[in-house]
Coordinates of C-alpha atoms in Angstrom, one line a residue:
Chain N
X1 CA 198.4 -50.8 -23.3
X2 CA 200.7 -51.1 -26.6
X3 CA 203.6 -52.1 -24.2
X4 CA 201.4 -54.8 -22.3
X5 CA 200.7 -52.6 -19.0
X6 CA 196.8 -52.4 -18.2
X7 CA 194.8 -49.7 -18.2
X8 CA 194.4 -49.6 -14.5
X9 CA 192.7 -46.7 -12.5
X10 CA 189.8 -46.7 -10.2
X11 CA 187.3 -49.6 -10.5
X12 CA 184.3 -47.2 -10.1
X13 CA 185.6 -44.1 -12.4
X14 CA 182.1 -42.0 -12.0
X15 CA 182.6 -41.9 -8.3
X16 CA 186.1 -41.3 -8.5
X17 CA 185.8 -38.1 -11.0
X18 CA 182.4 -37.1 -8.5
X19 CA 185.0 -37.2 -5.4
X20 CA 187.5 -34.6 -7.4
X21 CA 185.0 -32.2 -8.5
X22 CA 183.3 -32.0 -4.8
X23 CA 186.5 -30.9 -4.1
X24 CA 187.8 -28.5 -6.7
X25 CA 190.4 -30.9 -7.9
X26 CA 191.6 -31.8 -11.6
X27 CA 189.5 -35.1 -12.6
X28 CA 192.5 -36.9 -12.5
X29 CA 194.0 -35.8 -9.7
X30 CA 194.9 -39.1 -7.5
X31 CA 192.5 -40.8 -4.9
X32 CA 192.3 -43.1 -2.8
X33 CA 190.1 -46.4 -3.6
X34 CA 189.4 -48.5 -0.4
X35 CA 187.7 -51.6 -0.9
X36 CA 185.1 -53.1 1.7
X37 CA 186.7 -51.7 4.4
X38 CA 188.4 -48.2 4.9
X39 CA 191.7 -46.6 6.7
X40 CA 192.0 -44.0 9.6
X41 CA 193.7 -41.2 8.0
X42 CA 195.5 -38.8 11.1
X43 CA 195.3 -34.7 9.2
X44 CA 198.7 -33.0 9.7
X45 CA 197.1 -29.7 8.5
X46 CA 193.3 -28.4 7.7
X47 CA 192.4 -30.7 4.2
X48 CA 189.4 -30.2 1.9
X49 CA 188.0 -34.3 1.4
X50 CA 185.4 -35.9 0.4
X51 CA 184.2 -39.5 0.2
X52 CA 181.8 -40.7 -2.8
X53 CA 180.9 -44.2 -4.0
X54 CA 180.3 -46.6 -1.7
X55 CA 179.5 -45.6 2.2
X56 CA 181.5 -46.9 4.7
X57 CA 180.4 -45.0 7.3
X58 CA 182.9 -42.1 7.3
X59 CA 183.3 -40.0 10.4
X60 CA 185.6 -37.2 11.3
X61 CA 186.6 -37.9 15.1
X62 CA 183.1 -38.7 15.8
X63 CA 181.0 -36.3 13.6
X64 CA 179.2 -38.8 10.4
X65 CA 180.7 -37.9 7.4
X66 CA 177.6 -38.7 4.9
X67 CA 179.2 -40.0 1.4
X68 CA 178.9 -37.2 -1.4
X69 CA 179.6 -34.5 0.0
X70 CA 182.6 -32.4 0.9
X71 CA 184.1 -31.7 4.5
X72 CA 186.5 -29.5 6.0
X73 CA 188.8 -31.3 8.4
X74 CA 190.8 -29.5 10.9
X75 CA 194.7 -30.1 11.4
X76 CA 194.8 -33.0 13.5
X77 CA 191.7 -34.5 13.2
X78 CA 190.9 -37.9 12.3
X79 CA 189.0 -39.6 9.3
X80 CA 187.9 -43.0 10.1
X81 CA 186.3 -44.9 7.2
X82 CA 184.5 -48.6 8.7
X83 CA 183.0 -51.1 6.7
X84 CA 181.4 -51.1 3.3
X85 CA 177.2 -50.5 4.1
X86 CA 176.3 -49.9 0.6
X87 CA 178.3 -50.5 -2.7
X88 CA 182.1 -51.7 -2.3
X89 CA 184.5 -49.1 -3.0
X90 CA 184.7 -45.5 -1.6
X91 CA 187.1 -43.3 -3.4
X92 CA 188.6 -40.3 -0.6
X93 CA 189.7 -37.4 -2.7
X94 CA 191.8 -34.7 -1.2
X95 CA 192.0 -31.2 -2.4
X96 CA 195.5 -31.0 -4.3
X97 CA 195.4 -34.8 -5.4
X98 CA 197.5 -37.2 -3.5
X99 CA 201.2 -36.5 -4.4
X100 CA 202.1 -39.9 -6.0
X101 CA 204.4 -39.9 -9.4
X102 CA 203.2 -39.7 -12.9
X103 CA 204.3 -43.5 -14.4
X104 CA 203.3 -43.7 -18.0
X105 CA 200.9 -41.0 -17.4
X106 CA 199.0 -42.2 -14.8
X107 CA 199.1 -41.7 -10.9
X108 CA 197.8 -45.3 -10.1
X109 CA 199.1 -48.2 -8.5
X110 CA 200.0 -51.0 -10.6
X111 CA 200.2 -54.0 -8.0
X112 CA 201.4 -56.9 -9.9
X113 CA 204.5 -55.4 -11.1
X114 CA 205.0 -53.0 -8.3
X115 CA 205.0 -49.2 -10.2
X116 CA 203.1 -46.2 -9.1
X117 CA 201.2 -45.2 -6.3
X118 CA 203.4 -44.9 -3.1
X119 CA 206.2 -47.6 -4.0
X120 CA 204.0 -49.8 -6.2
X121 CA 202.1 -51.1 -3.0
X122 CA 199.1 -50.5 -1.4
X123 CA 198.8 -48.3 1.4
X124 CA 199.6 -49.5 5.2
X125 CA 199.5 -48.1 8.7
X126 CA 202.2 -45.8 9.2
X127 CA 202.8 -44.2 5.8
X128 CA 202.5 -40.3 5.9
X129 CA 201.1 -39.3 2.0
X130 CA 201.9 -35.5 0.4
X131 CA 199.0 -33.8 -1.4
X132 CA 199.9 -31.8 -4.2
X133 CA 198.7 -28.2 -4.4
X134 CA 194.8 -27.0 -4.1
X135 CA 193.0 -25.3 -6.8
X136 CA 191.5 -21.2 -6.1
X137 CA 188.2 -22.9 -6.5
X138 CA 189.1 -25.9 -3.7
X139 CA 190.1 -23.1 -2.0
X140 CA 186.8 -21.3 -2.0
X141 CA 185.5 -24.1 -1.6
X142 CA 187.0 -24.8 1.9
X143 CA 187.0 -21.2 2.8
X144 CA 182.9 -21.8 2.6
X145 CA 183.3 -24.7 5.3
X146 CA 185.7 -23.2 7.9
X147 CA 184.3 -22.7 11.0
X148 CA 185.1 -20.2 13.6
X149 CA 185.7 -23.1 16.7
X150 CA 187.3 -25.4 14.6
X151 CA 184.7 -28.0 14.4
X152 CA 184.7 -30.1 10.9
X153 CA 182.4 -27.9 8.3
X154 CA 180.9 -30.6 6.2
X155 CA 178.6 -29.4 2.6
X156 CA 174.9 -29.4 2.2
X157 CA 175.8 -29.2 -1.2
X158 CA 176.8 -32.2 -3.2
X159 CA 176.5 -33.4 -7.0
X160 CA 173.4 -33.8 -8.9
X161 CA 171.1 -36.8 -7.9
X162 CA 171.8 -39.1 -11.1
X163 CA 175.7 -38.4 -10.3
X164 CA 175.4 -40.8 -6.9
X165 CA 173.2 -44.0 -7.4
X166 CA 171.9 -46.0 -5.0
X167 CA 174.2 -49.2 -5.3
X168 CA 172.0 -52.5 -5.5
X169 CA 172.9 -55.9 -4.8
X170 CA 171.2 -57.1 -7.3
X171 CA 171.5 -54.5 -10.0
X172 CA 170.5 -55.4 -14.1
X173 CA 173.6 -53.8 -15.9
X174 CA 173.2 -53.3 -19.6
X175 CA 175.6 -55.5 -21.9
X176 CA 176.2 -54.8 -25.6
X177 CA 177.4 -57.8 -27.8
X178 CA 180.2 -59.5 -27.7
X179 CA 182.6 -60.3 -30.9
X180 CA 181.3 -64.0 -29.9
X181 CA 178.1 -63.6 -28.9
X182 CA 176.2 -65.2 -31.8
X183 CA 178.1 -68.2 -31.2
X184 CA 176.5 -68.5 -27.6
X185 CA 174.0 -71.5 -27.7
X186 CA 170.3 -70.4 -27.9
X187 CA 170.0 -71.7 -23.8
X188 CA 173.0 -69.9 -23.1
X189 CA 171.5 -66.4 -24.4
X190 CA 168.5 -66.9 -23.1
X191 CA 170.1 -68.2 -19.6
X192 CA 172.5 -64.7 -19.7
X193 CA 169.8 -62.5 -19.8
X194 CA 167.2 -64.0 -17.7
X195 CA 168.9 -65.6 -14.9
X196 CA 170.6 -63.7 -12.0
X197 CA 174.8 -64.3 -11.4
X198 CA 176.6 -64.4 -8.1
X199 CA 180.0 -62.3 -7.7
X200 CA 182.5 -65.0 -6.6
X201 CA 184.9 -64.7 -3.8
X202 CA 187.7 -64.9 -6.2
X203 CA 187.2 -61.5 -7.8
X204 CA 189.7 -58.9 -7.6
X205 CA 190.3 -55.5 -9.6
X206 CA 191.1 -57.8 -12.4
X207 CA 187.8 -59.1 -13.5
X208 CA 184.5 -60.4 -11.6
X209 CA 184.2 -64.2 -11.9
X210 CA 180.5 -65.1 -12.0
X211 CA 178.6 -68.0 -10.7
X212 CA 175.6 -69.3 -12.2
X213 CA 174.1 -71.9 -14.5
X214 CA 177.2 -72.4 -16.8
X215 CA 177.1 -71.3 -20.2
X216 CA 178.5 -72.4 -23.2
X217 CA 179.0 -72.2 -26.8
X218 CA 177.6 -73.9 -29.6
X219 CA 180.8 -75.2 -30.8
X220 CA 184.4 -75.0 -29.5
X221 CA 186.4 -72.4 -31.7
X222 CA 190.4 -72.0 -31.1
X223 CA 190.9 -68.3 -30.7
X224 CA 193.8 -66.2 -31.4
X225 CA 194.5 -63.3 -28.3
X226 CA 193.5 -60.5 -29.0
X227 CA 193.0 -56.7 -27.4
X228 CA 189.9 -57.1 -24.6
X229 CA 188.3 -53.7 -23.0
X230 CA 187.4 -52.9 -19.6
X231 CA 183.9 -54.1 -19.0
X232 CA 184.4 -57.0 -21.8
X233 CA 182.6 -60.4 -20.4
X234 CA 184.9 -63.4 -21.4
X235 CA 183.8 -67.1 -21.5
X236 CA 186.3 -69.5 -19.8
X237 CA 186.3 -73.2 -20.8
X238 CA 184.9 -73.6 -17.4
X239 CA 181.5 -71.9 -18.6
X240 CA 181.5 -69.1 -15.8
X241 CA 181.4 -66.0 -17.6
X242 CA 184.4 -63.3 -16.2
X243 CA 183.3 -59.7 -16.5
X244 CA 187.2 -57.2 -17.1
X245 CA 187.7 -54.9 -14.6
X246 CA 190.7 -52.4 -13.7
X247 CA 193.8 -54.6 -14.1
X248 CA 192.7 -57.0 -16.6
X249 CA 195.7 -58.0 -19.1
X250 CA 195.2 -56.2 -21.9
X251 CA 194.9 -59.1 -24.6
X252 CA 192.4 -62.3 -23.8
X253 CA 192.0 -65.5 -25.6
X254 CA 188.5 -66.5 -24.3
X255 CA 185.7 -66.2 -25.9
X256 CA 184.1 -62.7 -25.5
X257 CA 180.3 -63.1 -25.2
X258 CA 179.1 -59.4 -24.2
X259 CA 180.3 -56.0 -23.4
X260 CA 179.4 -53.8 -20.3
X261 CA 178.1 -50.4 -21.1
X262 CA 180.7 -48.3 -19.7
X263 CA 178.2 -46.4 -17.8
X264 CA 177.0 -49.1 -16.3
X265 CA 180.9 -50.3 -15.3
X266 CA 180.0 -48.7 -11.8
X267 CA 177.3 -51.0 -11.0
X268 CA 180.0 -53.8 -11.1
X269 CA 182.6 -51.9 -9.4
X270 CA 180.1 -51.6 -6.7
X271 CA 179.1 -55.3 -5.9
X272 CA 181.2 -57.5 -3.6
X273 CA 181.3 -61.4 -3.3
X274 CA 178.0 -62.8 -2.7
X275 CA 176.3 -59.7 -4.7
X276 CA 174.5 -61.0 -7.9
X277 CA 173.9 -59.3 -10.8
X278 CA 171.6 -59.6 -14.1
X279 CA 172.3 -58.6 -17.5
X280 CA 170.1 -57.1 -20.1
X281 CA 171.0 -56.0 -24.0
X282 CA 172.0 -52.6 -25.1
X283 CA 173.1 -51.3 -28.5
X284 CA 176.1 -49.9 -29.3
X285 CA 174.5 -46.7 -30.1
X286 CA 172.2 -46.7 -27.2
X287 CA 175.3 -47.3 -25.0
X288 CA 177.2 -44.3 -26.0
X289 CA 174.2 -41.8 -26.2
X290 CA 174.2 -42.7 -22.3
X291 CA 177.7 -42.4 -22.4
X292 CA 177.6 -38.7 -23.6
X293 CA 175.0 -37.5 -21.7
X294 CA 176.8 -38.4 -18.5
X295 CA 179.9 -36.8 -19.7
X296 CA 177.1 -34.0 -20.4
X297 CA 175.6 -34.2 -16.8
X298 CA 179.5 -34.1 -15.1
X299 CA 180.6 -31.4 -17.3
X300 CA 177.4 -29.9 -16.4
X301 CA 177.8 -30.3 -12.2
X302 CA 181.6 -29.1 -12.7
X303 CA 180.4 -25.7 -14.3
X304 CA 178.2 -25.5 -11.4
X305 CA 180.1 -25.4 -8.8
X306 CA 183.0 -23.3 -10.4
X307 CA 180.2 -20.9 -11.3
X308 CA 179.9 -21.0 -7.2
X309 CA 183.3 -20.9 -5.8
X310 CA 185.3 -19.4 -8.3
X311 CA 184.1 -16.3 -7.8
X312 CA 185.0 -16.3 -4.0
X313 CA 182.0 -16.3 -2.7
X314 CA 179.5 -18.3 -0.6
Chain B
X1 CA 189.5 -56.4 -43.3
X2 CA 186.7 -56.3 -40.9
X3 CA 185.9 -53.5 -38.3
X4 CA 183.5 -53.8 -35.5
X5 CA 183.0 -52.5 -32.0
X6 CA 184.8 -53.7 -28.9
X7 CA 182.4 -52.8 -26.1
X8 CA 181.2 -48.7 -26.5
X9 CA 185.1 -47.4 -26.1
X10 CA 186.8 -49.8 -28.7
X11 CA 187.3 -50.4 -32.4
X12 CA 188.5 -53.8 -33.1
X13 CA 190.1 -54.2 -37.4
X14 CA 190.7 -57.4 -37.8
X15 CA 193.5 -58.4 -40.6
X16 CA 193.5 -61.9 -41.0
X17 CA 192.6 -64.8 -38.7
X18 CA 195.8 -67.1 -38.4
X19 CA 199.4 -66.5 -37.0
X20 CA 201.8 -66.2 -39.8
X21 CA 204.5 -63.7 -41.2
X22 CA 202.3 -61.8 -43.8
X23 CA 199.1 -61.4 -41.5
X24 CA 201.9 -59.5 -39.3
X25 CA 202.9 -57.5 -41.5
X26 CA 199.4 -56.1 -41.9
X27 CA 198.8 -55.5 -38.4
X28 CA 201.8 -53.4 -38.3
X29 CA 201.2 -51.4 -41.3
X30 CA 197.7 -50.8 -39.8
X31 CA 199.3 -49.9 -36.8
X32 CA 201.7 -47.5 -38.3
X33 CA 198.8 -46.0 -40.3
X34 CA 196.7 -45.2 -37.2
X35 CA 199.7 -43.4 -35.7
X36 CA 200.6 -41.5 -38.5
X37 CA 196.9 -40.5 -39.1
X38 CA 196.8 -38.6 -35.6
X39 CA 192.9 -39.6 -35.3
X40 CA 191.6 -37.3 -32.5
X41 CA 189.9 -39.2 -30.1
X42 CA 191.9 -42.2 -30.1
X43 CA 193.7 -43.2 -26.8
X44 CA 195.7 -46.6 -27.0
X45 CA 196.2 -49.0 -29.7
X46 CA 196.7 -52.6 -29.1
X47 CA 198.4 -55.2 -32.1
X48 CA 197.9 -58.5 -31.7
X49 CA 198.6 -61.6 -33.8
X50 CA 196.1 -60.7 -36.2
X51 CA 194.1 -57.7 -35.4
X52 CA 194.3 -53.9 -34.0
X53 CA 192.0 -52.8 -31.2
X54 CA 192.0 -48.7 -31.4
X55 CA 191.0 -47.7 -27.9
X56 CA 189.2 -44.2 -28.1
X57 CA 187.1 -41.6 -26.1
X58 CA 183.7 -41.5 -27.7
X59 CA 183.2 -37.7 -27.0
X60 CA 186.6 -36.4 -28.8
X61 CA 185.6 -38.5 -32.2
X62 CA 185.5 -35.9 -34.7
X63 CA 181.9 -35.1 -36.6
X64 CA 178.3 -34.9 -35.6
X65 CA 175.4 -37.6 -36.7
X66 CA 175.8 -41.2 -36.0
X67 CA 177.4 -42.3 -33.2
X68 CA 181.2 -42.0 -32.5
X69 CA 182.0 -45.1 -33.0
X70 CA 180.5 -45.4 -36.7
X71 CA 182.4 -42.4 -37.8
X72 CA 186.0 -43.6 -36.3
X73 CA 185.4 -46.9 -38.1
X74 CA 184.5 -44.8 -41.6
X75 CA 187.2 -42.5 -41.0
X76 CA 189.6 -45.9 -40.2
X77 CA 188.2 -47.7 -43.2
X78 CA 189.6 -44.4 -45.1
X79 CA 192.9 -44.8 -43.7
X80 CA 193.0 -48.6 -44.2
X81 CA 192.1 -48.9 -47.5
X82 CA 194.9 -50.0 -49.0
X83 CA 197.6 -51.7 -47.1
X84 CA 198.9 -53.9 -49.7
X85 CA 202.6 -51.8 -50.6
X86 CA 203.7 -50.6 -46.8
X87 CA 206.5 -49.9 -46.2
X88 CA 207.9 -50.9 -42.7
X89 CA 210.9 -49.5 -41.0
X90 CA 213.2 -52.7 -40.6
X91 CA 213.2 -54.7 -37.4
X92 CA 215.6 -54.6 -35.0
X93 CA 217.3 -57.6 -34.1
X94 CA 217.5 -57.9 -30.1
X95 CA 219.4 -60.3 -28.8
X96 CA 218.7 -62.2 -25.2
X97 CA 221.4 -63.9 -23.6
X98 CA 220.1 -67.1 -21.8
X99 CA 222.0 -68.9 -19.0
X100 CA 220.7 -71.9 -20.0
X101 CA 220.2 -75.3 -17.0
X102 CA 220.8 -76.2 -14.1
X103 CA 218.8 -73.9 -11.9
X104 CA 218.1 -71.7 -13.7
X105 CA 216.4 -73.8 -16.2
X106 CA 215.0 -76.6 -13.7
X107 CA 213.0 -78.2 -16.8
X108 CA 215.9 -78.5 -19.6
X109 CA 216.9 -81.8 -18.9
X110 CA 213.2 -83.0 -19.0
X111 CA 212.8 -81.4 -22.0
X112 CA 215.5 -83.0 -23.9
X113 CA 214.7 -86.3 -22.4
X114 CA 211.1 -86.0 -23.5
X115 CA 212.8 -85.4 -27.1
X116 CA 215.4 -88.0 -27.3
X117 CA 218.3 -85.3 -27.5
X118 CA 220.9 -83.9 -25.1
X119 CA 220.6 -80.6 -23.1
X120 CA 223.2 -79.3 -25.4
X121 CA 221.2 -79.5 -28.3
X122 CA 218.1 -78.4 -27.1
X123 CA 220.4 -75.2 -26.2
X124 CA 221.8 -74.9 -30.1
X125 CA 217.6 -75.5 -31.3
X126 CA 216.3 -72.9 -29.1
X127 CA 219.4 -70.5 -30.1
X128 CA 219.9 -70.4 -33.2
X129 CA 216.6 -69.6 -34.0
X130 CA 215.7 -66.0 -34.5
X131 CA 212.2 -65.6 -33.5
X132 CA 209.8 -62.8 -34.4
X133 CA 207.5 -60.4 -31.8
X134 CA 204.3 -61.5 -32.7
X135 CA 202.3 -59.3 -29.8
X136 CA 202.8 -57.9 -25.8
X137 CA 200.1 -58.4 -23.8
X138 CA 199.2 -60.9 -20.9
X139 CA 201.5 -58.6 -18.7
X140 CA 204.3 -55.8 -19.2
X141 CA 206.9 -56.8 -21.8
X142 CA 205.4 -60.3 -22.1
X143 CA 205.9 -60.9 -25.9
X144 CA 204.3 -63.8 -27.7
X145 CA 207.2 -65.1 -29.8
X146 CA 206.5 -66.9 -33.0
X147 CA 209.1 -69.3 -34.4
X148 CA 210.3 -72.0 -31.9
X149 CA 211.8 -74.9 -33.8
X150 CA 208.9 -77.8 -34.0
X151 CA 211.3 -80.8 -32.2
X152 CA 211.3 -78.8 -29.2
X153 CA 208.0 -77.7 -28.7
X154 CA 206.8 -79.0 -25.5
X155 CA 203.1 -79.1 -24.3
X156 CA 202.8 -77.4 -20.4
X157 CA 203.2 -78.3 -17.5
X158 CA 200.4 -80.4 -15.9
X159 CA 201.0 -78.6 -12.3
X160 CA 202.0 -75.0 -13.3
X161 CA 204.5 -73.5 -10.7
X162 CA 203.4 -70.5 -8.6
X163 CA 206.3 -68.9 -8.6
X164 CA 208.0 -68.6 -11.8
X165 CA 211.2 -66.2 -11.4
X166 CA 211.4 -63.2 -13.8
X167 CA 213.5 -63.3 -16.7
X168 CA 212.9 -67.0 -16.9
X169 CA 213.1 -68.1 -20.5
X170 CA 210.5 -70.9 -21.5
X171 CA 208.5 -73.3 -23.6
X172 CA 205.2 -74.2 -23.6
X173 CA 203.3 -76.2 -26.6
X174 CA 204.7 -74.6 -29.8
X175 CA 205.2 -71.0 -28.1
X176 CA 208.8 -69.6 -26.1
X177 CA 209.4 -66.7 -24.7
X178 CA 210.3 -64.8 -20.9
X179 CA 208.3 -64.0 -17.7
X180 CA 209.0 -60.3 -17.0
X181 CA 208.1 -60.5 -13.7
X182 CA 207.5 -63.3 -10.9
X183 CA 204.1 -64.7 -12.1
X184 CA 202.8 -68.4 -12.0
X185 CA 203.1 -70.1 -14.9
X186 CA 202.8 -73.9 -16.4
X187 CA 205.4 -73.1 -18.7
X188 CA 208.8 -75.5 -19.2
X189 CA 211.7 -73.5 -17.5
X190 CA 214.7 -74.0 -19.4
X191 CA 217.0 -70.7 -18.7
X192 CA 217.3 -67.4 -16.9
X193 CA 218.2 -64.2 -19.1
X194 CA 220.2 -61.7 -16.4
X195 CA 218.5 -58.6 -18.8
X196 CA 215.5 -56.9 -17.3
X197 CA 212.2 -57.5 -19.8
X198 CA 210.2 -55.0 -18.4
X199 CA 211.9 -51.8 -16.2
X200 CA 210.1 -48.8 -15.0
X201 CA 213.4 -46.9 -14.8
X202 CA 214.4 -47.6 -18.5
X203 CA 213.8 -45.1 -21.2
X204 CA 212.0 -47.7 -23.0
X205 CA 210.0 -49.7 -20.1
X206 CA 209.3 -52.8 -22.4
X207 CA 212.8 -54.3 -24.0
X208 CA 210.7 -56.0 -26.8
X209 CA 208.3 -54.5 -29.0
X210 CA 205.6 -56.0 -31.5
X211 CA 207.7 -56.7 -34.8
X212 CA 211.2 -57.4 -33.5
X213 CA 213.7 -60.3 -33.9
X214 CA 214.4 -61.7 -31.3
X215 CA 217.8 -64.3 -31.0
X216 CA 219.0 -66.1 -27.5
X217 CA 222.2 -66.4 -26.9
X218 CA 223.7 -68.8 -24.3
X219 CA 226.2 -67.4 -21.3
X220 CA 228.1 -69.0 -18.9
X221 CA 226.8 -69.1 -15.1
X222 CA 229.5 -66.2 -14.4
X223 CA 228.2 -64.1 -16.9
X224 CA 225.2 -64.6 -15.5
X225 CA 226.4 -63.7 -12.2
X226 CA 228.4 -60.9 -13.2
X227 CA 225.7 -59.5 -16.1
X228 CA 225.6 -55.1 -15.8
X229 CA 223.0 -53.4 -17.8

């Protein structure tokens, strides 16, 4: 971010780690983040997948894929993802990672100036995509799902309950204090944690744009730009607050009035335009004991399933 | 110097609260302090014009009791504690050459109009200035430049253009500097630098870096045409 290049990555980073590990990938081996409304993917070969985050309705030439859980999919066999039902984004995860270049260390795709990903653009029909090699435990793992006619094998198994919320569309995400909070007028902080915002139609992977009663400051104040963070909430001239997602720019000049607990970052990710979404206060240290403790809870579901299908068996 | 959190995954030291030489001079000897300190835990830093935010991953802080984030700003208060006698590795000098009018600078001749001069000394204003990397930020290699000469500081456009080409050198209110890639922008358009700001394929993906000088220097349309990295 030194160099002016954002941070990137998927939007919803829980369910894009939770898709790797149902698969026996590295957490950062590369996905693929469809928004709204999915691709058909044709399977040159038998793949371990899996889908997690939101569902949009995955099948496997005609068999229901349910979101969370793992699937074998024989060589030439279809995956068909529709429509979002719940949540936004579903993150496919292949066993091996997606084959995509490393560009300053990260296998994302950076739109706006074209790098990474499959030539710095998103995916389209016709494009045939490599995955990299699978892990012995993906390889248990898909050795547990094969299926003597063929037929897809899908998991029973699948991460730990707190590891896949239910996505709301009207979820209360927790927001720690801005550097500019205390210079919200008193109506304004009482109006941004007890009235509910809309996601515009003008959101994108760079930031949420919310709709509401506007808020303002007390006074102006001329500010200098200055590093923001994914998950910081700026306050535009305008008085519609902009919650940083993904591809933000990595310095702002607005006003920043809160920050999104990072485990809460999901619930955002997850809403689409015409979603709303309500804020309440968090501390800082309140914040990041959640934070741990679902870094706890993943380590936690990872051990468990190598504990299961590292040793080779079922 | 003041420390406080930037969301749960941020440290934001702040080092003065104005753009000016000296105030730069802090943020980079806090930036070269962080580095050198090797802090485990800490991911990305990010200068600006008068403050450092240190990017980190609350579970590799070092230390048990209190939360991450209050021991990475004790253990950055150690290492900032006194910045006063840095010592910075000089600043390179880069210099930008600028075909300058015409169009690749649709907006020169308004600008010099709006300022009672010629086109040609607009050119020798903007020139032979050296200007100093302030920040990078807004997009790759964008880099706030401080130092545009005052009689040609021009406020923005009132209809920004959608498509501004990259490599396009302009000026807008007190600030100059060049879009590295197509982008919109309100900016006055004044010139077209044939050098790439920002390349992927480059050992060094950003040309400009916080803390250089930066000088234009005007080419002919054929050198221009004929520019070879």
């Amino acid at each position: 971010m030194r160099q002016g290049i954002p941070g990137g990555g998927a939007m919803d980073r829980r369910a894009c780690r939770v898709a790797n590990l149902l698969v026996g990938n590295d957490e950062r081996a590369a996905v693929l983040e469809a928004a709204l409304i999915g691709p058909s993917i044709e399977f040159h070969a038998t793949t371990l997948i899996a889908v997690a985050g939101g569902d949009l309705e995955a099948s496997i030439d005609g068999t229901r894929l349910p979101v969370w859980h793992a699937a074998l999919v024989p060589a030439g066999a279809t995956l068909r993802l529709g429509a979002a039902t719940t949540g936004c984004r579903a993150y496919v995860a292949f066993a091996g990672g997606i084959d995509v270049p490393c560009v300053f260390e990260s296998r994302s795709t950076y739109l706006r100036a074209a790098f990474g990903g499959v030539d710095g653009r998103a995916i389209r029909a016709g494009d045939v995509v490599g995955l990299g090699e699978p892990s012995s435990m993906s390889r248990h793992i898909a050795a547990s799902l094969a299926r003597e006619n063929g037929a897809v094998g899908i998991a029973h198994w699948s991460a730990g309950a707190t590891l896949r919320p239910a996505y709301s569309v009207e979820p209360t995400v927790r927001l720690l204090d801005g550097t500019h909070t205390s210079l919200l007028s008193e109506p304004s902080r009482q109006r941004l944690f007890t009235e509910r915002f809309r996601i515009s139609a003008s959101s994108d992977r760079m930031g949420y744009r919310l709709e509401g009663t506007p808020l303002s400051l007390e006074r102006p104040i001329e500010l200098l730009s200055e590093a923001v963070a994914f998950g910081t909430m700026q306050l535009p001239p305008g008085g519609a607050p902009i919650v940083l997602m993904a591809d933000r720019q990595t310095t702002g000049g607005y006003p920043r009035i809160g920050e999104v607990a990072s485990v809460d970052l999901p619930l955002i990710a997850q809403l689409k335009p015409g979603d709303f979404v309500r804020f309440e206060p968090i501390s800082l240290d309140d914040a990041q004991a959640l934070y741990l403790a679902q870094e706890a809870e993943l380590a936690q579901a990872r051990a468990g399933l190598e504990w299961r299908f590292s040793r080779g068996t079922t | 110097m003041h420390l406080a959190p930037l969301g749960d995954h941020a440290v934001l030291v702040t080092l003065g609260d104005s753009i000016g030489e000296a105030t730069h001079r802090r943020v980079q000897a806090a930036v070269a302090r962080i580095d050198h300190a090797r802090i485990r835990g800490v991911v990305d830093l990010v200068p600006a014009f008068a403050s450092v935010a240190v990017h980190y991953d609350p579970r590799a802080v070092e230390g048990d009791g209190g939360s991450p984030y209050a021991r990475l700003r004790d253990r950055l208060r150690r290492e900032l504690s006194d910045l006063t006698n840095e010592e910075l590795p000089p600043a390179r000098v880069v210099e930008i050459p600028v075909c300058y009018g015409d169009e690749l600078g649709p907006d020169l001749d308004e600008v010099a109009t709006m300022h009672e001069m010629s086109a040609a000394d607009v050119i020798r204003l903007h020139s032979d200035a050296l200007y100093l990397v302030y920040m990078v930020g807004f997009m790759p290699g964008f880099a706030y430049l401080g130092g545009l000469p005052e009689l040609i500081a021009t406020p923005r456009r009132s209809s920004p253009r959608s498509a501004v080409p990259a490599g396009t050198v302009g000026i807008g209110g007190s600030q100059t500097g060049v879009y590295p890639l197509v982008s919109p922008g309100g900016w006055n358009l004044i010139g077209r630098t044939p050098r790439k700001m920002f390349d992927i394929g480059r050992d060094e993906a950003t040309l400009l870096a916080t803390g250089d000088r930066v000088r234009f220097r005007p080419i002919t349309r054929a050198e221009f045409d004929d520019w070879r990295e």
